[in-house]
Coordinates of N, CA and C in Angstrom, one line a residue:
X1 N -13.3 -62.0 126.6 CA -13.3 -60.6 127.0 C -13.2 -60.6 128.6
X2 N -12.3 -60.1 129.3 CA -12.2 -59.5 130.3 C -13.4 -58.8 131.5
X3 N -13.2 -59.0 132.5 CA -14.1 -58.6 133.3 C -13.5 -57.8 134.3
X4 N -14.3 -56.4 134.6 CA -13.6 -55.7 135.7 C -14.9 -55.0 136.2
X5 N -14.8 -54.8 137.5 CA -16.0 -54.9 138.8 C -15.4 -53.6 138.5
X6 N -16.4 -52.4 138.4 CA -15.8 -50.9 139.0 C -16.6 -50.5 140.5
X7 N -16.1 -50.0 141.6 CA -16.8 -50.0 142.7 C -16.3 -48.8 143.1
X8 N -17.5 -47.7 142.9 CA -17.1 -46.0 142.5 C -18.6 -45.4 143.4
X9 N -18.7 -45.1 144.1 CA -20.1 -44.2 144.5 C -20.3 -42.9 143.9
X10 N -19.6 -42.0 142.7 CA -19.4 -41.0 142.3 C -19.7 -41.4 140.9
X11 N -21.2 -41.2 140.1 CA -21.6 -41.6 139.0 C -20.9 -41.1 137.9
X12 N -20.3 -40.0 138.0 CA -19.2 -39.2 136.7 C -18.0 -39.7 136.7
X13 N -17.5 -40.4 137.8 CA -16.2 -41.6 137.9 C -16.3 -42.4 137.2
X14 N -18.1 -43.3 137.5 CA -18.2 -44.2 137.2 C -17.8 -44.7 135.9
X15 N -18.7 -43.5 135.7 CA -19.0 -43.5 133.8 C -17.8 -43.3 133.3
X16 N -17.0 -42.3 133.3 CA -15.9 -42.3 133.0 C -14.8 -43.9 132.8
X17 N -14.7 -44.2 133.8 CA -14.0 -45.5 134.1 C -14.6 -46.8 132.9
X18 N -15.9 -46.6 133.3 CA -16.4 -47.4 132.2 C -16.3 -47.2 130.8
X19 N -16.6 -45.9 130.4 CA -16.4 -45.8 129.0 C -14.9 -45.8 128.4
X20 N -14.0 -45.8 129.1 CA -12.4 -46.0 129.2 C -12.1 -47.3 129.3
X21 N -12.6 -47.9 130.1 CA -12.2 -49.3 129.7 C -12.9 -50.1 128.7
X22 N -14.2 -49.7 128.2 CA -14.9 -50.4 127.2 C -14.2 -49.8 125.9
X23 N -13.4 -48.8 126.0 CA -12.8 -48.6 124.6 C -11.7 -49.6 124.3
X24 N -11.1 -50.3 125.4 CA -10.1 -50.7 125.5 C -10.4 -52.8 125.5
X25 N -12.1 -52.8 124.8 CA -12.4 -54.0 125.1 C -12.9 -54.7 126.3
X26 N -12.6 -54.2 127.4 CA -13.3 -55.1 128.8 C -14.6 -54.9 128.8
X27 N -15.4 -56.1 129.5 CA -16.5 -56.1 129.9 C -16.5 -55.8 131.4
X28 N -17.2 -54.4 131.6 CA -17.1 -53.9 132.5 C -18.6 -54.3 133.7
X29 N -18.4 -54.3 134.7 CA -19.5 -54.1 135.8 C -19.3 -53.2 136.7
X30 N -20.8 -52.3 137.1 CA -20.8 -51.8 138.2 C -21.3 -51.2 139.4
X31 N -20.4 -51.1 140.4 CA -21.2 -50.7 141.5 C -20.8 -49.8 142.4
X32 N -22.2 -49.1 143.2 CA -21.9 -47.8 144.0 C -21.5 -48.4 145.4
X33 N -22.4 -49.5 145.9 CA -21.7 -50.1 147.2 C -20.9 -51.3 147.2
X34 N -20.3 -50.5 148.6 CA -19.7 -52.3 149.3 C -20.0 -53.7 149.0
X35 N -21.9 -53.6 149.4 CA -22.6 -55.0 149.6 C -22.8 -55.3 148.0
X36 N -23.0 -54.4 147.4 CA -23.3 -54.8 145.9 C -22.2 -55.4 145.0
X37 N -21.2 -54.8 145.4 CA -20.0 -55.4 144.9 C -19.7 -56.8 145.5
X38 N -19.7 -57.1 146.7 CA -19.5 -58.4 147.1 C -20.4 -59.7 146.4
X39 N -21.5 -58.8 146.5 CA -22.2 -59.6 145.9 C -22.0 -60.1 144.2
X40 N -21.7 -59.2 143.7 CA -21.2 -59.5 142.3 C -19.4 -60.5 142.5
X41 N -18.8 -60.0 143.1 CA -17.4 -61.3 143.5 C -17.8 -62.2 143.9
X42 N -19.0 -62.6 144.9 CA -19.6 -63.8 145.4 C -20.2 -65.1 144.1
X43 N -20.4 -64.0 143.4 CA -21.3 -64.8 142.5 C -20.8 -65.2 141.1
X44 N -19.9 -63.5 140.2 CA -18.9 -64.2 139.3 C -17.5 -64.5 139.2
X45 N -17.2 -65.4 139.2 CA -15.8 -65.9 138.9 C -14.9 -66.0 137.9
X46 N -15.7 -65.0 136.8 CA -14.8 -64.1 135.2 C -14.3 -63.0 136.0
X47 N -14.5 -62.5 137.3 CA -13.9 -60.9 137.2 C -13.0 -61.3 137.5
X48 N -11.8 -60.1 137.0 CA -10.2 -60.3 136.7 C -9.9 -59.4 137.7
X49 N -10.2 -58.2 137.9 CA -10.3 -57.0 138.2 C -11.2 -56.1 139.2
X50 N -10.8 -55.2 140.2 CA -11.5 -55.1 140.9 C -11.2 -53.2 141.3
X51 N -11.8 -52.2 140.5 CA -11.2 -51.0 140.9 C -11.9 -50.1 142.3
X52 N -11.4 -50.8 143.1 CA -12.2 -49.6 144.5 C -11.8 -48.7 145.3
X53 N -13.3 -47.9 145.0 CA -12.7 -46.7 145.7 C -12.4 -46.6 147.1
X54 N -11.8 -45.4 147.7 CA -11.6 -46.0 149.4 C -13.2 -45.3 150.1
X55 N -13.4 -44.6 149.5 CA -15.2 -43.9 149.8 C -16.4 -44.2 149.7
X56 N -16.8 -45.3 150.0 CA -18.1 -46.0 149.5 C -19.2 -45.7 150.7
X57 N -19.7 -45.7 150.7 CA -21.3 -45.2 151.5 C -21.3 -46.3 152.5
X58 N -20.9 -47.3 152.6 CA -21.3 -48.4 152.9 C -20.1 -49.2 154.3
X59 N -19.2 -48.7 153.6 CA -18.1 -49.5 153.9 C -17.0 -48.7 153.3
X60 N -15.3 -48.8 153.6 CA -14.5 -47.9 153.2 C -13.5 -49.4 152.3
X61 N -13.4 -48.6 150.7 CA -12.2 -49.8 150.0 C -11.3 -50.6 150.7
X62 N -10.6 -50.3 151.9 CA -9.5 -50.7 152.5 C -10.3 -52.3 153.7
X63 N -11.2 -51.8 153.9 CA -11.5 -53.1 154.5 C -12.5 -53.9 153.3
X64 N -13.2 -53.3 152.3 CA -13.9 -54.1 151.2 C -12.8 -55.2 150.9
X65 N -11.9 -54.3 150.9 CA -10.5 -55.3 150.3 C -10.5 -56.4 151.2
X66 N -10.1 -56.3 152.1 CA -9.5 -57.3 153.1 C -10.7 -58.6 152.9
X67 N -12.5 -57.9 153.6 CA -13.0 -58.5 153.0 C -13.4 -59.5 151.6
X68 N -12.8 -58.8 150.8 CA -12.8 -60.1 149.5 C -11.5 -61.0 149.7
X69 N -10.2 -60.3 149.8 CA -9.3 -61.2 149.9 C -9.5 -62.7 151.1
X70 N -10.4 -62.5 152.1 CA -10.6 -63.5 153.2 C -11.7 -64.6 152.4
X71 N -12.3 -64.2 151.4 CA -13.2 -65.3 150.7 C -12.9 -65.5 149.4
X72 N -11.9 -64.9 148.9 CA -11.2 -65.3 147.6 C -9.7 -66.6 147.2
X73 N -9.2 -66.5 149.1 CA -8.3 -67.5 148.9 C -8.5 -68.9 149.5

């Protein structure tokens, strides 16, 4: 089964996303921040998938991005 990180600060997104992709089989994870998400890429290496938003409380998607991509390659 598939793994996909959802990284959504908007809990009616969240859920949404989630229950959509668990129809579809994935094993979904999730989170409202930046740091929380990292933390989950830091640590599992099944996630396939990474859906974020550019609005996060924390940090904005566009640099979360860059940030994973700099410890993913």
């Amino acid at each position: 089964m598939k793994k996909i990180l959802i990284v959504e600060d908007d809990e009616a997104i969240r859920m949404g996303l989630n229950y959509y992709l668990k129809q579809e089989d994935f094993l979904t994870l999730e989170s409202s921040t930046a740091s929380h998400a990292l933390e989950y890429l830091k640590n599992d290496t099944e996630i396939v998938l990474c859906l974020l938003d550019v609005n996060l409380p924390d940090q904005n998607g566009f640099s979360l991005f860059k940030e994973i991509r700099s410890f993913s390659n």
